[in-house]
Every structure is written in structure tokens, then in C-alpha cells.
Coordinates of N, CA and C in Angstrom, one line a residue:
M1 N 0.9 -1.2 0.2 CA -0.1 0.2 -0.3 C 0.7 1.3 0.0
H2 N 1.2 1.8 -0.8 CA 1.5 3.6 -1.0 C 1.1 4.2 -0.2
L3 N 1.0 4.9 0.3 CA 0.7 6.8 0.8 C 0.7 7.6 -0.2
P4 N -0.5 8.7 0.5 CA -0.1 9.8 -0.4 C 1.4 10.9 -0.7
V5 N 2.1 10.7 -1.3 CA 2.8 11.6 -1.4 C 2.5 13.4 -0.8
F6 N 2.7 13.9 0.0 CA 2.0 15.5 0.8 C 2.7 16.2 -0.8
D7 N 2.4 17.2 -1.3 CA 2.9 18.4 -2.2 C 2.2 19.7 -1.2
L8 N 3.5 20.6 -1.5 CA 3.2 21.5 -0.5 C 3.0 22.2 -1.4
F9 N 3.1 22.2 -2.5 CA 2.3 23.1 -3.8 C 1.0 22.9 -3.9
D10 N 0.7 22.1 -3.8 CA -0.8 21.0 -3.6 C -1.8 22.2 -2.7
F11 N -0.8 22.0 -1.8 CA -2.3 22.3 -0.6 C -1.6 23.6 0.1
L12 N -0.6 24.5 -0.5 CA -0.4 25.9 -0.2 C -1.3 26.2 -1.1
R13 N -2.1 26.2 -2.7 CA -2.3 26.5 -3.5 C -3.6 26.5 -3.9
G14 N -3.9 25.5 -2.6 CA -5.1 24.2 -2.2 C -6.0 25.1 -1.6
P15 N -5.9 24.2 -0.1 CA -6.2 23.9 1.0 C -5.8 25.9 1.8
G16 N -4.4 25.5 1.9 CA -3.5 26.7 2.5 C -5.1 28.0 2.0
F17 N -4.5 28.0 0.5 CA -4.9 29.6 0.7 C -6.7 29.4 0.4
I18 N -7.9 28.6 0.5 CA -9.1 28.8 0.9 C -8.8 28.8 2.2
I19 N -7.7 28.4 3.1 CA -8.3 28.5 4.3 C -7.6 29.8 5.1
S20 N -6.8 31.0 4.5 CA -6.3 32.4 4.3 C -7.1 33.3 4.3
V21 N -8.2 32.4 3.5 CA -8.7 33.5 2.5 C -10.8 33.5 3.8
T22 N -10.8 32.7 4.2 CA -11.8 32.2 4.8 C -11.5 33.5 6.0
V23 N -10.0 32.9 6.9 CA -9.6 33.2 7.9 C -9.7 35.5 7.7
F24 N -9.5 35.7 7.0 CA -9.2 36.7 6.5 C -10.6 37.5 6.1
F25 N -11.8 36.5 5.6 CA -13.4 37.2 5.2 C -13.7 37.5 6.7
S26 N -13.5 36.1 7.5 CA -14.0 36.0 9.0 C -13.7 36.8 9.9
G27 N -12.3 37.3 10.1 CA -11.5 38.0 10.5 C -12.1 39.7 10.2
L28 N -12.5 40.1 8.9 CA -12.5 41.8 8.4 C -14.3 41.7 9.3
F29 N -15.5 40.7 9.6 CA -16.6 40.6 9.5 C -16.6 41.1 11.3
W30 N -15.8 40.1 11.4 CA -15.5 40.6 13.1 C -15.2 42.2 13.4
R31 N -13.7 42.2 13.0 CA -13.9 43.8 13.2 C -14.8 44.9 12.4
T32 N -15.4 44.9 11.7 CA -16.9 45.4 11.0 C -17.6 45.4 12.0
I33 N -18.0 44.1 12.6 CA -19.2 44.0 13.7 C -19.1 45.1 14.9
L34 N -17.3 44.9 15.6 CA -16.4 45.5 17.0 C -16.5 47.7 16.2
M35 N -16.2 47.5 14.8 CA -16.6 48.8 14.0 C -17.9 49.6 14.3
I36 N -18.8 48.7 14.0 CA -20.3 49.3 13.9 C -20.7 49.5 16.2
R37 N -20.0 48.3 16.7 CA -20.4 48.6 17.8 C -19.8 49.6 18.4
A38 N -18.6 50.1 18.0 CA -17.9 51.1 18.2 C -17.7 53.0 18.3
T39 N -18.4 52.9 16.9 CA -19.2 54.2 16.8 C -20.5 54.4 17.0
H40 N -21.1 55.5 17.0 CA -22.3 56.0 17.6 C -23.1 57.0 16.1
N41 N -24.0 56.2 15.6 CA -24.8 56.8 14.3 C -25.7 58.6 15.3
L42 N -25.1 59.2 14.2 CA -25.4 60.5 13.8 C -26.1 61.3 13.3
E43 N -27.0 60.0 12.9 CA -28.1 61.0 11.8 C -29.4 61.2 12.2
R44 N -29.4 60.9 14.1 CA -30.6 61.4 15.3 C -30.6 62.8 15.3
N45 N -28.9 63.3 15.5 CA -28.8 64.6 16.1 C -28.9 65.3 14.8
R46 N -28.7 65.0 13.2 CA -28.7 65.4 12.5 C -30.3 65.9 12.2
I47 N -30.8 64.9 11.6 CA -32.4 65.2 12.0 C -33.1 66.2 12.9
L48 N -32.6 66.2 14.5 CA -32.8 66.5 15.4 C -32.4 68.9 15.1
T49 N -31.5 68.5 14.4 CA -30.6 70.1 14.3 C -31.1 70.3 13.1
G50 N -31.2 69.0 11.9 CA -30.9 70.3 10.3 C -29.4 70.2 9.7
N51 N -28.7 70.0 10.6 CA -27.3 70.5 9.9 C -27.0 69.0 9.7
T52 N -26.1 69.9 8.3 CA -26.1 68.3 7.4 C -24.0 68.3 7.6
V53 N -23.1 69.4 8.5 CA -22.3 69.7 8.6 C -22.4 70.3 9.8
P54 N -21.2 69.5 10.9 CA -20.4 70.1 12.3 C -20.7 71.3 12.1
D55 N -21.0 72.7 13.1 CA -20.2 73.8 13.4 C -19.0 73.9 13.7
L56 N -18.4 72.7 14.8 CA -17.0 72.8 14.6 C -16.0 72.8 13.6
Y57 N -16.6 72.6 12.2 CA -15.7 72.8 11.9 C -16.2 74.5 10.5
I58 N -17.4 74.8 10.8 CA -18.1 75.5 9.7 C -18.7 77.0 10.6
S59 N -18.4 77.9 10.4 CA -19.2 79.0 11.3 C -21.1 78.7 11.0
A60 N -21.3 79.5 11.9 CA -23.0 79.4 11.3 C -23.3 80.2 10.2
N61 N -22.5 81.6 10.0 CA -22.6 82.5 9.0 C -22.1 82.1 7.9
T62 N -22.0 80.9 7.4 CA -20.9 81.0 6.6 C -22.7 80.4 5.7
D63 N -22.5 81.1 3.9 CA -23.8 80.5 2.9 C -23.6 78.8 3.0
S64 N -24.3 77.7 3.4 CA -25.0 76.9 3.4 C -24.7 76.1 1.9
K65 N -24.3 77.0 0.7 CA -23.5 76.4 -0.4 C -22.4 76.2 -0.6
K66 N -22.0 77.1 0.6 CA -20.0 76.7 1.0 C -20.1 76.4 1.5
K67 N -20.6 75.4 2.5 CA -20.4 74.6 3.6 C -19.4 73.7 3.2
L68 N -20.1 72.8 2.3 CA -19.2 71.3 1.7 C -17.8 71.5 1.2
P69 N -17.6 72.5 0.6 CA -16.2 72.6 0.2 C -15.5 73.8 1.1
S70 N -16.3 73.9 2.0 CA -14.8 74.8 3.2 C -14.4 73.7 3.7
L71 N -15.4 73.0 4.1 CA -15.4 71.5 5.0 C -15.0 70.4 5.0
I72 N -14.0 70.4 3.0 CA -13.4 69.4 2.6 C -11.6 70.2 2.6
G73 N -12.4 71.1 2.7 CA -10.5 71.9 2.5 C -10.3 72.6 4.1
I74 N -10.9 72.1 4.7 CA -10.4 72.2 6.1 C -9.9 70.9 6.4
K75 N -10.7 69.8 6.5 CA -10.8 68.6 6.5 C -9.4 68.1 5.8
M76 N -8.9 68.7 4.6 CA -8.0 68.0 3.9 C -6.6 68.3 4.5
R77 N -6.4 69.8 4.7 CA -5.1 70.2 5.3 C -5.1 69.4 7.0
N78 N -5.8 68.4 7.3 CA -5.2 68.1 8.8 C -4.6 67.2 7.6
T79 N -4.8 66.8 7.1 CA -4.2 64.9 6.4 C -3.0 65.1 5.6
I80 N -2.4 64.8 5.7 CA -0.2 63.8 5.3 C -0.8 64.4 4.7
F81 N -1.4 64.8 3.4 CA -1.6 65.1 2.5 C -0.4 67.6 2.0
F82 N -1.0 67.5 3.4 CA -0.5 68.7 3.7 C 0.4 69.0 5.0
S83 N 0.2 68.2 6.0 CA 2.0 68.3 6.6 C 3.1 67.7 5.9
H84 N 2.6 66.7 5.5 CA 3.9 65.4 4.8 C 3.6 65.1 3.4
P85 N 3.7 66.7 3.0 CA 3.3 66.0 1.2 C 4.0 64.5 0.7
I86 N 5.4 64.6 0.7 CA 6.3 63.2 0.1 C 4.9 62.2 1.2
M87 N 5.2 62.2 1.8 CA 4.4 60.8 2.6 C 3.3 60.2 2.3
G88 N 2.3 61.6 2.5 CA 1.2 61.1 1.3 C 0.7 60.5 -0.2
V89 N 2.0 61.1 -1.0 CA 2.3 60.2 -2.1 C 2.1 59.5 -2.3
V90 N 3.5 59.1 -1.8 CA 4.6 57.4 -1.7 C 3.1 56.6 -0.8
S91 N 2.6 57.3 0.0 CA 2.0 56.2 0.8 C 0.7 56.2 -0.1
L92 N -0.2 56.9 -1.0 CA -1.3 56.9 -1.8 C -1.0 55.9 -2.7
I93 N 0.1 56.1 -4.0 CA 1.0 55.3 -4.7 C 1.2 53.8 -4.0
F94 N 1.4 52.9 -3.0 CA 1.8 52.2 -2.3 C 0.6 51.3 -2.1
H95 N -0.4 52.4 -1.6 CA -1.6 51.4 -0.9 C -2.3 51.2 -2.3
L96 N -2.4 52.0 -3.0 CA -2.7 52.0 -4.3 C -2.5 50.3 -5.6
L97 N -1.3 50.0 -5.2 CA 0.0 49.7 -6.1 C -0.4 48.3 -4.9
L98 N -0.7 48.0 -3.7 CA -0.2 46.9 -2.9 C -2.2 46.5 -3.4
F99 N -3.2 47.2 -4.1 CA -5.1 46.5 -4.2 C -3.7 45.3 -5.1
I100 N -4.0 46.8 -6.3 CA -4.3 46.4 -8.3 C -2.7 45.4 -8.5
T101 N -1.7 45.2 -7.9 CA -0.9 44.6 -8.1 C -1.1 43.1 -8.0
P102 N -1.5 42.7 -6.9 CA -1.4 41.0 -6.4 C -2.9 40.8 -7.1
L103 N -3.9 41.8 -7.1 CA -5.5 41.0 -7.2 C -5.4 40.9 -9.4
F104 N -4.3 41.4 -9.6 CA -4.5 41.5 -11.6 C -3.1 40.7 -12.1
L105 N -2.3 40.6 -10.6 CA -0.7 39.9 -11.5 C -1.5 38.0 -12.2
S106 N -1.4 37.8 -13.5 CA -1.2 36.7 -13.9 C -0.9 35.7 -13.5
A107 N 0.5 35.7 -12.9 CA 0.3 34.3 -11.8 C -0.6 33.9 -11.1
H108 N -0.7 34.9 -10.5 CA -2.3 34.4 -9.2 C -3.3 33.9 -9.5
N109 N -3.9 34.9 -11.2 CA -5.1 34.4 -11.3 C -4.8 33.1 -12.2
I110 N -4.0 32.8 -12.7 CA -3.8 30.9 -12.9 C -3.8 30.4 -12.0
I111 N -3.0 30.4 -10.8 CA -2.9 29.4 -9.9 C -5.4 29.5 -9.5
A112 N -5.4 30.9 -9.2 CA -6.5 31.3 -9.1 C -7.6 30.3 -9.7
D113 N -7.8 30.0 -10.9 CA -8.2 29.7 -12.0 C -8.5 27.8 -11.7
M114 N -6.9 27.1 -11.5 CA -6.7 25.9 -11.3 C -7.2 25.9 -9.7
T115 N -7.7 26.7 -8.7 CA -7.8 26.3 -7.8 C -9.7 26.3 -7.5
I116 N -10.1 27.4 -8.2 CA -11.7 27.5 -7.9 C -12.0 27.7 -9.3
G117 N -11.7 27.7 -10.4 CA -11.9 28.0 -11.9 C -12.5 29.0 -12.3
F118 N -11.7 29.9 -11.9 CA -12.3 31.4 -11.5 C -11.5 32.2 -11.8
S119 N -11.2 33.4 -12.4 CA -9.6 34.2 -12.5 C -10.7 35.5 -13.1
L120 N -9.8 36.7 -12.8 CA -9.7 38.3 -12.7 C -9.1 38.3 -14.3
S121 N -9.4 39.0 -14.7 CA -8.7 40.1 -15.4 C -7.2 40.0 -15.3
T122 N -6.1 40.6 -16.4 CA -4.8 40.3 -15.7 C -3.8 41.8 -16.4
L123 N -2.7 42.6 -15.6 CA -2.3 43.7 -16.1 C -0.8 42.3 -17.0
P124 N -0.4 43.2 -17.9 CA 1.0 42.9 -18.5 C 2.3 42.3 -17.6
E125 N 2.5 41.6 -17.4 CA 3.7 40.8 -16.6 C 4.8 42.3 -16.7
Q126 N 5.0 42.3 -17.6 CA 6.3 44.3 -17.5 C 5.9 45.2 -16.4
L127 N 4.7 45.1 -16.8 CA 3.8 46.0 -16.2 C 3.9 45.8 -14.1
T128 N 3.6 44.8 -14.1 CA 3.3 44.7 -12.6 C 4.8 44.1 -12.3
D129 N 5.7 43.9 -13.1 CA 6.9 43.7 -12.5 C 7.3 45.2 -11.7
I130 N 7.3 45.9 -13.0 CA 7.8 47.4 -12.4 C 6.7 48.0 -11.0
F131 N 5.6 47.2 -11.3 CA 4.6 48.1 -9.9 C 5.3 47.2 -8.5
T132 N 5.5 46.0 -9.1 CA 6.5 45.1 -7.5 C 7.8 46.1 -7.3
V133 N 8.1 46.7 -8.2 CA 9.4 47.7 -7.8 C 9.5 48.1 -7.5
I134 N 8.4 48.8 -7.5 CA 7.4 50.1 -6.5 C 7.6 50.2 -5.6
L135 N 6.3 48.7 -4.8 CA 6.3 48.6 -4.1 C 7.4 48.2 -3.1
I136 N 8.3 47.8 -3.6 CA 9.3 47.4 -3.1 C 10.0 48.6 -1.7
A137 N 10.1 49.8 -3.4 CA 11.1 50.9 -3.1 C 10.2 51.7 -2.0
A138 N 8.8 51.8 -2.4 CA 8.1 52.3 -1.5 C 8.7 51.9 0.2
C139 N 8.5 50.0 0.1 CA 8.8 50.0 1.7 C 10.3 50.1 2.2
G140 N 11.2 50.2 1.1 CA 12.4 50.4 2.1 C 12.4 52.1 2.3
F141 N 11.2 53.1 1.7 CA 10.7 54.5 1.9 C 10.5 54.8 3.2
F142 N 9.6 53.3 3.7 CA 8.9 53.3 5.0 C 9.8 53.0 6.0
M143 N 10.4 52.3 6.2 CA 11.6 51.3 6.8 C 12.5 52.9 6.9
A144 N 13.5 53.6 6.0 CA 14.3 53.8 6.3 C 13.9 55.4 7.4
R145 N 12.6 55.7 7.1 CA 11.4 56.5 7.8 C 11.5 56.5 9.2
R146 N 10.9 54.6 9.3 CA 11.0 54.7 10.8 C 12.4 54.7 11.6
I147 N 13.3 54.4 11.1 CA 15.1 54.4 11.2 C 15.4 55.6 11.6
L148 N 15.5 56.3 10.6 CA 15.8 57.5 10.6 C 15.5 58.9 11.4
I149 N 14.1 59.2 10.9 CA 13.7 60.1 11.9 C 13.0 59.8 13.6
S150 N 14.3 60.9 13.8 CA 13.0 60.3 15.7 C 11.8 60.6 16.3
Q151 N 11.0 61.4 15.6 CA 10.1 61.2 15.8 C 9.0 60.3 15.7
V152 N 9.6 59.6 13.9 CA 8.7 58.5 14.3 C 9.5 57.0 14.7
R153 N 11.3 56.9 15.0 CA 11.9 55.6 15.3 C 10.8 56.0 16.9
I154 N 10.7 57.2 17.9 CA 11.1 56.7 19.2 C 9.0 56.3 19.3
I155 N 8.3 55.9 18.6 CA 6.8 56.0 18.8 C 6.9 54.2 18.2
T156 N 7.9 54.0 17.3 CA 7.8 52.4 16.6 C 8.5 51.1 17.2
T157 N 7.5 50.6 17.7 CA 7.7 49.4 17.9 C 8.4 47.9 17.6
L158 N 8.8 46.7 17.8 CA 8.9 45.8 16.8 C 8.2 45.2 16.7
R159 N 6.7 45.2 16.6 CA 5.7 44.6 15.9 C 5.1 45.1 15.0
D160 N 6.1 46.9 14.7 CA 5.5 48.0 13.5 C 6.8 47.0 12.4
Y161 N 7.5 46.7 12.5 CA 9.2 46.6 12.3 C 8.5 44.6 11.5
L162 N 7.9 44.5 11.7 CA 7.4 42.8 12.0 C 6.2 43.0 10.6
I163 N 5.3 43.7 11.0 CA 4.2 44.3 9.8 C 5.3 44.8 8.3
L164 N 5.6 44.8 8.0 CA 5.8 45.7 7.3 C 7.6 44.2 6.9
F165 N 8.1 44.0 7.5 CA 8.6 42.9 7.0 C 7.5 42.3 6.4
I166 N 6.4 41.7 7.1 CA 4.9 40.2 6.5 C 4.9 41.2 5.4
V167 N 4.7 42.5 4.9 CA 4.0 43.4 4.0 C 5.2 43.1 2.7
M168 N 6.6 43.5 3.6 CA 7.4 43.3 2.1 C 8.1 42.1 1.3
M169 N 8.1 40.9 2.6 CA 8.4 39.7 1.6 C 7.7 39.0 0.7
P170 N 6.8 38.8 0.9 CA 5.3 38.6 -0.8 C 5.8 39.4 -2.0
L171 N 6.6 40.8 -2.0 CA 7.1 41.4 -2.8 C 8.8 41.2 -3.4
I172 N 9.1 41.0 -2.1 CA 10.1 40.3 -2.6 C 10.5 39.1 -3.3
S173 N 10.1 38.2 -2.1 CA 9.8 36.7 -2.4 C 9.4 36.5 -3.9
G174 N 8.3 37.2 -4.5 CA 7.1 37.6 -5.8 C 8.4 37.7 -6.8
F175 N 9.3 38.8 -6.6 CA 10.2 39.2 -7.7 C 11.4 38.6 -8.2
M176 N 11.8 38.1 -6.9 CA 12.7 36.7 -7.5 C 12.3 35.6 -7.9
A177 N 11.5 35.1 -7.6 CA 10.2 34.1 -8.4 C 10.0 34.4 -9.4
Y178 N 10.1 35.9 -10.1 CA 10.0 36.3 -11.1 C 10.7 36.1 -12.3
H179 N 12.0 36.6 -12.1 CA 12.8 36.6 -12.4 C 14.1 35.5 -12.3
H180 N 13.5 33.9 -11.0 CA 14.2 33.2 -11.9 C 15.1 33.2 -10.8
F181 N 15.4 34.1 -9.2 CA 16.8 34.3 -9.0 C 16.6 32.9 -7.8
F182 N 18.2 32.4 -7.5 CA 18.3 31.1 -6.5 C 17.7 29.7 -6.7
N183 N 17.1 29.6 -5.7 CA 16.1 27.8 -6.3 C 14.8 28.5 -6.1
Y184 N 14.1 28.7 -7.5 CA 12.6 29.1 -7.9 C 12.0 28.3 -7.0
R185 N 11.7 26.7 -6.9 CA 10.3 26.3 -6.3 C 11.0 26.6 -4.3
I186 N 12.2 27.1 -4.0 CA 11.8 27.3 -2.5 C 11.0 28.7 -2.5
I187 N 11.6 29.6 -3.5 CA 11.6 30.8 -3.7 C 10.1 30.8 -3.5
V188 N 9.1 29.9 -4.8 CA 7.6 30.1 -4.5 C 7.1 29.7 -3.5
Y189 N 8.1 29.1 -2.8 CA 7.5 28.0 -1.4 C 7.2 29.6 -0.1
A190 N 8.5 29.9 -0.8 CA 8.6 30.6 0.5 C 7.5 31.8 0.2
H191 N 7.1 32.7 -1.3 CA 6.6 33.2 -1.1 C 4.9 32.9 -1.1
M192 N 4.4 31.7 -1.2 CA 3.5 31.2 -0.9 C 2.9 31.1 0.5
I193 N 4.1 31.1 1.8 CA 4.0 30.7 2.6 C 3.3 32.2 3.6
I194 N 4.3 32.8 3.2 CA 4.7 34.7 3.7 C 3.4 35.0 2.9
G195 N 3.0 34.8 1.8 CA 1.8 35.6 1.4 C 0.5 35.4 2.1
E196 N 0.1 33.6 2.3 CA -1.1 33.4 3.0 C -0.9 34.0 3.9
T197 N 0.5 33.9 5.6 CA 0.2 34.8 6.5 C -0.5 36.1 6.2
A198 N 0.3 36.9 5.6 CA -0.2 37.9 6.1 C -2.0 38.3 5.5
I199 N -1.5 36.8 4.6 CA -3.9 37.5 4.7 C -4.2 36.8 5.6
I200 N -3.1 36.4 6.5 CA -4.9 35.6 7.1 C -4.5 36.5 9.3
V201 N -2.9 37.1 8.7 CA -3.1 38.4 10.1 C -3.7 39.3 10.3
A202 N -3.9 40.0 8.5 CA -3.7 41.3 8.1 C -5.1 42.1 9.3
P203 N -6.1 41.0 9.2 CA -8.1 41.7 9.7 C -7.2 41.1 11.4
F204 N -6.1 41.5 11.9 CA -5.7 40.7 13.3 C -4.9 41.6 13.8
T205 N -4.3 42.9 12.1 CA -3.5 43.4 13.1 C -3.8 45.2 12.7
S206 N -2.9 45.9 12.1 CA -2.8 47.3 11.5 C -3.1 46.9 10.1
L207 N -2.6 45.7 9.2 CA -2.8 46.1 8.6 C -4.5 45.6 8.1
A208 N -5.5 46.1 8.8 CA -7.0 45.9 8.9 C -7.0 47.2 8.1
H209 N -6.0 48.7 8.4 CA -6.5 50.1 8.2 C -6.7 49.7 6.6
M210 N -6.3 48.7 5.3 CA -6.1 48.9 4.4 C -8.0 49.2 4.3
P211 N -9.0 47.6 4.5 CA -10.0 47.5 3.5 C -10.8 48.4 5.0
F212 N -10.3 49.4 6.1 CA -11.2 49.9 6.5 C -11.0 51.2 6.1
A213 N -10.2 51.4 5.4 CA -10.1 53.0 4.9 C -11.2 53.8 4.4
I214 N -11.7 53.4 4.1 CA -12.9 54.0 3.3 C -13.8 54.5 4.3
F215 N -13.8 54.0 5.6 CA -14.5 53.6 6.7 C -14.4 55.2 7.6
S216 N -13.1 54.7 7.8 CA -12.2 56.1 8.5 C -12.1 57.0 7.9
R217 N -12.1 57.1 6.4 CA -11.9 58.5 6.0 C -12.8 59.0 5.4
F218 N -14.3 58.6 5.2 CA -15.8 59.1 4.8 C -16.9 58.8 5.6
F219 N -16.6 57.7 6.4 CA -18.2 57.8 7.1 C -18.0 57.6 8.7
I220 N -16.9 57.6 9.4 CA -16.7 58.3 10.5 C -16.5 59.8 10.6
D221 N -16.8 60.6 11.9 CA -16.3 61.9 11.4 C -15.1 61.9 12.8
G222 N -14.1 63.0 12.4 CA -13.2 62.9 13.3 C -12.2 64.4 12.4
E223 N -11.5 64.2 13.1 CA -9.9 65.3 12.4 C -9.8 65.2 10.8
Y224 N -9.5 63.8 10.2 CA -8.4 63.0 9.3 C -9.9 62.7 8.4
T225 N -11.2 62.6 8.6 CA -12.1 62.3 7.6 C -12.0 63.7 6.5
F226 N -12.2 62.6 5.7 CA -12.3 63.7 4.5 C -13.9 64.9 4.5
L227 N -15.0 64.3 5.2 CA -16.0 64.5 4.3 C -16.2 64.7 5.8
S228 N -17.9 65.2 5.9 CA -18.4 65.4 7.7 C -18.6 63.8 8.8
G229 N -18.7 62.7 7.5 CA -18.9 61.5 8.3 C -20.3 61.4 8.7
S230 N -21.1 60.6 9.1 CA -21.8 60.2 9.6 C -22.3 58.5 10.8
R231 N -21.1 58.8 11.5 CA -20.7 58.0 12.9 C -19.9 58.7 13.3
R232 N -19.4 58.7 14.8 CA -18.1 59.2 15.7 C -18.0 58.1 16.2
W233 N -16.5 58.0 16.9 CA -16.1 57.3 18.0 C -16.9 57.1 19.7

């Protein structure tokens, strides 16, 4: 009787991937429930007062047609794009590419089609390769910022470095695998293991800020919210 041979690649692209995605969306659902419980709906207050813009930011004498643009201007001045424009631009590019690149990467969609029979449209490999280099460079920028700028260094913990490592390593290993650096099979295994680990831990770490950015920037009222927000902590 021959026992089945365990194939790490088949496990990682099949059950391992399904487990990581299941944990990710379960954690995301749990964090969503916590966010709803931790915030309070402002609609009742707005109905009672008739205000759509908090008076904290806009004078009562301001023309109603000018309230929203004025509020947006004030809110934008409180964001990182005005206080640290270079960091703001790098961060924006990084987060956009970090979402686009893995989702529309041809290799990922080939594996998705093999595993679940579904795949998305893909971007040219040369373009995603350039995106990967930009992402790695952005990670290096974030790392250098945490090490070299004293105001950032004193509030940086080991956990922050670990999170940055978890984000950076799938990019580096994926780039190495695409260009066939070193042992291809080992690099691919490392890429898949670290990538799926990142998917699993994302909802339970500071990485959760990415899927929740739309809530914190548009729906929860605060000094860094772009609009007035309908909920408050």
C-alpha cells in the first residue's frame, strides 16, 4: 500500500489558500462588527438639528452652498498630504499598487483558475513587475523613515517592523520568483507561505487599516475624515 505523497505546492495553492481567505474574511467581518459597535450614528442628531455639517468646522454664518467645499478644504488640510506631502504621495501610490498588483497579477490568476475555476483580467507582466519594484522601494522608504526620523523612531515598536516585514517579503520573494533568482521552488514556497500568512494576520493587525480606510476617511467623523462623516467614535 502506497501512502499519498504530500505536495506542499498543491496544499498551498488549494487548502492553504482557502483557509487563509476564509480566516481573512471572517476576521474582517468580526472587525466590522466591532467598528459598528464602537461608533455612534449621528443621523438622529442631524435630523433634530437640521445640520448636515458639524458647526465645529464651519461657522453658522457661512453660506450653506459654501459649507461642504469649505469643510472639505479644512479636512484636507488636516491630512498627511498637507502636513507631509512626500509621505502622503508615497503612501497613496503604495496602497493603490498593493491592491492592484496582487489582484491582477497573471500568476495569481492562473493559480486561482486552477484552484477555484475563477480568475480576473490580468495586467501585462512587465507592468506588474514595475509595480512590484515600486512597492519594494516604497517599503524601503517606510523602513528608512522609521529608522532615520527620530519622531517616528521613538513610537515604532518591534511589531511595526514585523508588520512591514510581512508586507515586504511577499513582494521581494515574488520578484525573485518571477526572475528565477536562486532556487525557484524554494522561493515560490516561501512566497506562498508568507503571502498566505499576511492574508491571515491582516484583519488582526494594523494591516486592517487598508480595507477599513474607506470607513475612517469618509464615514467616521474626525479630524482626518475627508467629509463630515455619519458616525462618531
